[in-house]
Coordinates of C-alpha atoms in Angstrom, one line a residue:
X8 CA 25.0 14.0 -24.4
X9 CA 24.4 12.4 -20.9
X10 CA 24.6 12.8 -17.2
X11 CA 26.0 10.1 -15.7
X12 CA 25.8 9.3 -12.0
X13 CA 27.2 6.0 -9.4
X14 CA 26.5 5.8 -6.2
X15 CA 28.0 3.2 -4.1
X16 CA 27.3 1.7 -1.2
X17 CA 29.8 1.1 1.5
X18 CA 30.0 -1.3 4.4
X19 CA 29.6 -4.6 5.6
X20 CA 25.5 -4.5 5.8
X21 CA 24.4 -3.5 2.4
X22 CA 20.6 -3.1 1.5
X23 CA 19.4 -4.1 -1.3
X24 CA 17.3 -1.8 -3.6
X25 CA 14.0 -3.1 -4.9
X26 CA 11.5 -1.3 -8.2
X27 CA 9.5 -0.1 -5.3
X28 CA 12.4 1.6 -3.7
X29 CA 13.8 3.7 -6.6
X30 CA 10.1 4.0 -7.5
X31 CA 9.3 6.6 -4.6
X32 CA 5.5 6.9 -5.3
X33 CA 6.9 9.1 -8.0
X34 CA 7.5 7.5 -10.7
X35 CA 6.5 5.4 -13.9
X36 CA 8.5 2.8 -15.0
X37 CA 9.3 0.2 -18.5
X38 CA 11.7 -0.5 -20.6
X39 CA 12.8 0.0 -24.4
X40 CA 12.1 -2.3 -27.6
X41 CA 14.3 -2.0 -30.3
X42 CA 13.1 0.9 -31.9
X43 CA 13.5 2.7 -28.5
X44 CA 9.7 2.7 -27.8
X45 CA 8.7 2.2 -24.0
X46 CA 7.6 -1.2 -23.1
X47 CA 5.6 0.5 -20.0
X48 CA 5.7 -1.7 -16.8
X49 CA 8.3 -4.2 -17.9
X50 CA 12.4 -4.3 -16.9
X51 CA 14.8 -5.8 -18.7
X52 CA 17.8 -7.9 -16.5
X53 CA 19.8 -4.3 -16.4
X54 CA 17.6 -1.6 -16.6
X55 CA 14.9 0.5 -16.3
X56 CA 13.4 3.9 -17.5
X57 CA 11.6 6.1 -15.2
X58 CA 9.4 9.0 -15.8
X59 CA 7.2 11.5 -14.1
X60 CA 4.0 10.8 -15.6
X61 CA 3.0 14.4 -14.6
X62 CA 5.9 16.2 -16.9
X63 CA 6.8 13.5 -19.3
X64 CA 10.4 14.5 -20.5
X65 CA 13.2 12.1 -22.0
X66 CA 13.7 9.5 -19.4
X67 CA 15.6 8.1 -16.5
X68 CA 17.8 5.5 -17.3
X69 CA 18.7 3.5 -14.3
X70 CA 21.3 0.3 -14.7
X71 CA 19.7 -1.7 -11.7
X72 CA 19.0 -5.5 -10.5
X73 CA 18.0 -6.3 -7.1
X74 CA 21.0 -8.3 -6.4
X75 CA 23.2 -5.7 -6.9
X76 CA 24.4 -3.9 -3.4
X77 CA 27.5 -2.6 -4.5
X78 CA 26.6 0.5 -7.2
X79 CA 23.6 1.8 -8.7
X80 CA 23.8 3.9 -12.2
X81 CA 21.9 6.6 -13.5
X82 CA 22.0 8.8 -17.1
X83 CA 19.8 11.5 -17.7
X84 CA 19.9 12.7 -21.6
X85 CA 20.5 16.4 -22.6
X86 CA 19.0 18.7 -23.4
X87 CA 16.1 18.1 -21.4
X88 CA 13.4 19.5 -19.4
X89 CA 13.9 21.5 -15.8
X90 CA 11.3 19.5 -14.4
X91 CA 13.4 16.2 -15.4
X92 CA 16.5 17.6 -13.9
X93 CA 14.8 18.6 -10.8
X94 CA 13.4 14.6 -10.6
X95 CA 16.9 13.7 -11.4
X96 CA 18.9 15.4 -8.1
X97 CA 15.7 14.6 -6.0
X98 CA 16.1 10.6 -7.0
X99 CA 20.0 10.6 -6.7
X100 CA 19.3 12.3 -3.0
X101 CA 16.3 9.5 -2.8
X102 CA 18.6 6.7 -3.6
X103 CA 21.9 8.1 -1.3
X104 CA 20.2 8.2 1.8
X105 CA 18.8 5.1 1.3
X106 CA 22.4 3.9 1.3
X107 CA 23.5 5.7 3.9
X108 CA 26.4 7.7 1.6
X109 CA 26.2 12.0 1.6
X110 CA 27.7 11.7 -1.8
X111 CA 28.2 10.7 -5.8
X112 CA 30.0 10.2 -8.8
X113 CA 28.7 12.6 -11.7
X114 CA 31.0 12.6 -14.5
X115 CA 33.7 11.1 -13.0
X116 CA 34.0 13.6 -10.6
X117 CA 32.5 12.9 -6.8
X118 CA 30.2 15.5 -5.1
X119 CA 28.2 15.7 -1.8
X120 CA 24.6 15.5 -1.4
X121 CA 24.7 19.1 -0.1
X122 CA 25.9 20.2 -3.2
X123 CA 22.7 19.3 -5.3
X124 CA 21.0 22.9 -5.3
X125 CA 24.3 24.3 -6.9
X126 CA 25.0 21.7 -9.3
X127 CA 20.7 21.6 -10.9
X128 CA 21.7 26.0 -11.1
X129 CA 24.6 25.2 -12.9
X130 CA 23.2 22.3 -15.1
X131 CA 20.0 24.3 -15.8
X132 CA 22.3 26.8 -18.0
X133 CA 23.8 24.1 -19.5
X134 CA 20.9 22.7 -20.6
X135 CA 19.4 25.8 -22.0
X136 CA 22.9 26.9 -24.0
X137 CA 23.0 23.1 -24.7
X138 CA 19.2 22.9 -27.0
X139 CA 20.2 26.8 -28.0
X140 CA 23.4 25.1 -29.8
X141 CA 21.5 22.1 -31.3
X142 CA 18.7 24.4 -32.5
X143 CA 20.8 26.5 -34.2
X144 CA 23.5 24.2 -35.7
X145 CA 20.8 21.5 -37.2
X146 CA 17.9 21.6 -39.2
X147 CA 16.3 19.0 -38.1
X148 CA 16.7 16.2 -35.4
X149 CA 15.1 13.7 -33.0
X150 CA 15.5 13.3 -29.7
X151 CA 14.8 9.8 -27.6
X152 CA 12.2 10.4 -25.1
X153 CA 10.5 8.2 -22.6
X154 CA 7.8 6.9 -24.4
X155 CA 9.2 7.4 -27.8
X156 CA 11.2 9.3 -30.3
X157 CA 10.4 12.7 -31.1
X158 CA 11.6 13.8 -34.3
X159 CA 11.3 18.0 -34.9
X160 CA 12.4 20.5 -37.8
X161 CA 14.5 23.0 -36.0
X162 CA 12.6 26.1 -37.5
X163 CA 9.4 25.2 -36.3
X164 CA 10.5 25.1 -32.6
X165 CA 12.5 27.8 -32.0
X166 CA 10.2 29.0 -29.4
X167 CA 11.3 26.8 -27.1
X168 CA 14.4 28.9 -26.3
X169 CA 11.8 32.0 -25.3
X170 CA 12.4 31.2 -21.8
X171 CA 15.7 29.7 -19.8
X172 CA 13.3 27.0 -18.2
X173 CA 12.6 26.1 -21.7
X174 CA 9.1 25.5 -20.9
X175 CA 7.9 25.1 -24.3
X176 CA 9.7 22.3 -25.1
X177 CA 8.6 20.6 -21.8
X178 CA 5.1 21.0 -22.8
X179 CA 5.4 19.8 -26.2
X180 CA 7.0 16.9 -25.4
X181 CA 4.6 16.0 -22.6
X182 CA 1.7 16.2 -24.6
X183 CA 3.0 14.7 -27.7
X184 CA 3.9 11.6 -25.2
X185 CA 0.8 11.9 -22.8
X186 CA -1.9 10.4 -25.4
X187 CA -2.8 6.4 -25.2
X188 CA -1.4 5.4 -28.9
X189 CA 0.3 2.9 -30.5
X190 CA 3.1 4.0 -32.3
X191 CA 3.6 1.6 -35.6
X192 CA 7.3 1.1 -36.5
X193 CA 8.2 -1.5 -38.6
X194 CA 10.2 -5.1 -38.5
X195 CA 11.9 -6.1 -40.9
X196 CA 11.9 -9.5 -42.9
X197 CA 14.9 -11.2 -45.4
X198 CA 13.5 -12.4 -48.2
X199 CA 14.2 -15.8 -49.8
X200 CA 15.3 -13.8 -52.5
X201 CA 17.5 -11.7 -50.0
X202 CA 15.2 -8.1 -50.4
X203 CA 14.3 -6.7 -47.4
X204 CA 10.2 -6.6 -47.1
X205 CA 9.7 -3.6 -44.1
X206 CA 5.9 -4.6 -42.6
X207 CA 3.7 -2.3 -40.4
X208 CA 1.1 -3.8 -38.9
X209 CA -2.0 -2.0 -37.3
X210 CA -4.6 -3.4 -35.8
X211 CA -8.1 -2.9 -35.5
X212 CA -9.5 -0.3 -33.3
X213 CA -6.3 1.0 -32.0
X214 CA -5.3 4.5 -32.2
X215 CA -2.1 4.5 -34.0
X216 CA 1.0 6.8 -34.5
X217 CA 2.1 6.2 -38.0
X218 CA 5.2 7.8 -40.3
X219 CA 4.6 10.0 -43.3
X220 CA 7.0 7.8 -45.2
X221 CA 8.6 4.4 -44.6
X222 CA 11.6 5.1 -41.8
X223 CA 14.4 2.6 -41.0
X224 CA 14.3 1.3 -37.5
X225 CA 17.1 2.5 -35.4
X226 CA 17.9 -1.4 -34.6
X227 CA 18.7 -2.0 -38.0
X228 CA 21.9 -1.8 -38.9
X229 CA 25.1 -3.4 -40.7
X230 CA 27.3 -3.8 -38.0
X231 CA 30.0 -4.7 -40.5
X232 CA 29.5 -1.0 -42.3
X233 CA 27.5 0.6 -39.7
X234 CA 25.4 2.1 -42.4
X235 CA 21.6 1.6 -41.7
X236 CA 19.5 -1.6 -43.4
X237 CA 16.6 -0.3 -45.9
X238 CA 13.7 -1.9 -47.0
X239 CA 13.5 -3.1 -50.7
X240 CA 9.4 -3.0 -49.9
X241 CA 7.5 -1.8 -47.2
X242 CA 3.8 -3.1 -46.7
X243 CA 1.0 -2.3 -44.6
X244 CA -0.4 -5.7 -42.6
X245 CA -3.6 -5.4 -41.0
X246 CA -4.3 -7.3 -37.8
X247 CA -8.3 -8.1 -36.7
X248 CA -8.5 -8.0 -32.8
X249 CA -12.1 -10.1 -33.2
X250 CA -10.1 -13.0 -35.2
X251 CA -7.1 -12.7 -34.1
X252 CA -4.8 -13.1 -36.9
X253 CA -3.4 -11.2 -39.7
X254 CA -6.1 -10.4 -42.2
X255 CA -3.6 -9.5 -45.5
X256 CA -1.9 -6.0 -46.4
X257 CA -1.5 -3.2 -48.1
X258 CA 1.8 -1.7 -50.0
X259 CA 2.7 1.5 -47.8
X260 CA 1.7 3.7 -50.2
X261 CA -1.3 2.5 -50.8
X262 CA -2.1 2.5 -47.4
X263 CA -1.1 6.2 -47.4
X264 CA -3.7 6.9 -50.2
X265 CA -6.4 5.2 -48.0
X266 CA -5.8 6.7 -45.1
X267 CA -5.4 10.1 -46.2
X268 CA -9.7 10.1 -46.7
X269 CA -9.4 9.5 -43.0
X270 CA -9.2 12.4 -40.4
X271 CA -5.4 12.7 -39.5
X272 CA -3.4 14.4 -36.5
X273 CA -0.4 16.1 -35.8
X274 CA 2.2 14.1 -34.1
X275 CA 6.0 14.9 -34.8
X276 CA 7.8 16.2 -37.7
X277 CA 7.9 12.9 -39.4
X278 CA 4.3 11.3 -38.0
X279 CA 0.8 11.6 -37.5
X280 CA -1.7 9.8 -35.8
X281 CA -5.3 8.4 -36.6
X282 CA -8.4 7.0 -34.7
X283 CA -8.3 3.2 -35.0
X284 CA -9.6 1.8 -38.0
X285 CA -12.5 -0.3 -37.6
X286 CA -13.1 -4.1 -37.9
X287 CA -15.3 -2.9 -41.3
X288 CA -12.8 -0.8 -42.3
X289 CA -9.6 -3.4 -42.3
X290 CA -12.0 -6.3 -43.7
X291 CA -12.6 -3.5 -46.4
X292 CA -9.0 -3.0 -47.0
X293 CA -8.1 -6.6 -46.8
X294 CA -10.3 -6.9 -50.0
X295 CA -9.8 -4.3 -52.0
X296 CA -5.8 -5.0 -52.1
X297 CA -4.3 -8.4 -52.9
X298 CA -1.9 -9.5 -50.6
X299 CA 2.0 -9.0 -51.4
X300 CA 2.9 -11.6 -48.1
X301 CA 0.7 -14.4 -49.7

């Protein structure tokens, strides 16, 4: 569920907006792989993501190039944090005075600027009865964030409906976002005898977010079926930053065997995380497994 927004700009004299514009001094920026992990500081043609980097919630998308005067989009995912809604409104206000318009287009439906403070009070309690009814009704889930996905058993995070500003749930998923870490999701490679080999590759002294059993990217699917594309194998390829080249691998749960010895963190539901592995300690691993990718 989203929040869509268009603002337009009227007139014969339209300004153009540049990254530094919509940016406000407030703002982080980047833009998503395939697996919906941030690419931080990069844009594609289209569109950016923007974050607070003080309350790191789910992301801004913003559908944006410079050249464009006409319209500028916005989508803000539900549910998500109070904090990210308030960055919302204050953007959309941002970005319609710039262009000289007191109003918007949210859902279809235009509003005025002086209507913001009414319409965050009313989202606010949608947001809350919104993660109360996704809590409740599932399990489990994951929800797309900025830097990453976040995947969560629903049992185990029921505390984040203590309070209406849901202020649990804004901490968690800050903190689980705020750390430095490379989070490992695999690519996947056809075979010459048509299996699918699924290859995660970490590399030498980098702190890495890893999954407690082989997942299938969200980017890999039959678009004939729409079912999702599994791996026949998945492998563990190591990657030496001092010789810069892929030293062998590992099968995955071999790996997981290994690095079990190892001290390991909580991450998400489906992940941990673990202090880079050292140059020793991938030369040992290259050697005591034979490599499957020859």
């Amino acid at each position: 569920m989203s929040v869509d927004i268009v603002i337009k700009q009227k007139g014969f004299f339209k300004k153009k907006l540049s990254l530094k514009d919509i940016l406000k001094n407030h703002f982080a920026y980047g833009c998503y792989d395939d697996n919906y992990i941030l690419k931080p500081n990069e844009c594609d043609k289209n569109e950016v993501i923007l974050y607070n980097p003080n309350h790191i919630a789910r992301g801004i998308s913003v559908v944006w190039n410079e050249a464009e005067t006409n319209q500028i989009g916005l989508h803000m995912l539900l549910p998500t944090t109070c904090e990210e809604i308030d960055d919302f409104y204050m953007l959309i206000e941002h970005l319609c005075r710039l262009w000289k318009t007191d109003s918007f287009e949210q859902d279809g439906e235009i509003h005025l600027i002086k209507e913001i403070e009414t319409i965050k009070s009313g989202l606010k309690d949608f947001n809350y009865d919104t993660m109360k009814s996704f809590l409740t009704e599932h399990e489990n889930g994951n929800f797309f964030c900025a830097m990453w996905p976040y995947y969560f058993n629903s049992k185990d995070v029921m505390n984040w409906l203590d309070d209406h500003e849901l202020s649990h749930f804004s901490k968690d998923i800050h903190n689980n976002q705020v750390i430095d870490l490379y989070y490992c999701a695999p690519r996947y490679y056809q075979m010459k005898d048509e299996q699918i080999l699924g290859v995660y590759t970490i590399t030498a002294t980098v702190d890495t977010v890893f999954p407690t059993e082989p997942l299938t990217p969200f980017s890999c699917v039959n678009f004939q079926t729409g079912e999702s594309i599994t791996a026949n194998q998945n492998i563990v390829a190591f990657y030496s930053l001092e010789k810069e080249e892929i030293l062998g691998d590992v099968p995955f749960d071999d790996f997981m065997s290994e690095i079990s010895k190892k001290e390991l963190h909580e991450f998400d539901a489906l992940h941990f995380y673990f202090d880079g592995l050292s140059e020793e300690e991938i030369e040992n691993l290259n050697q005591k497994f034979p490599s499957r990718m020859g």
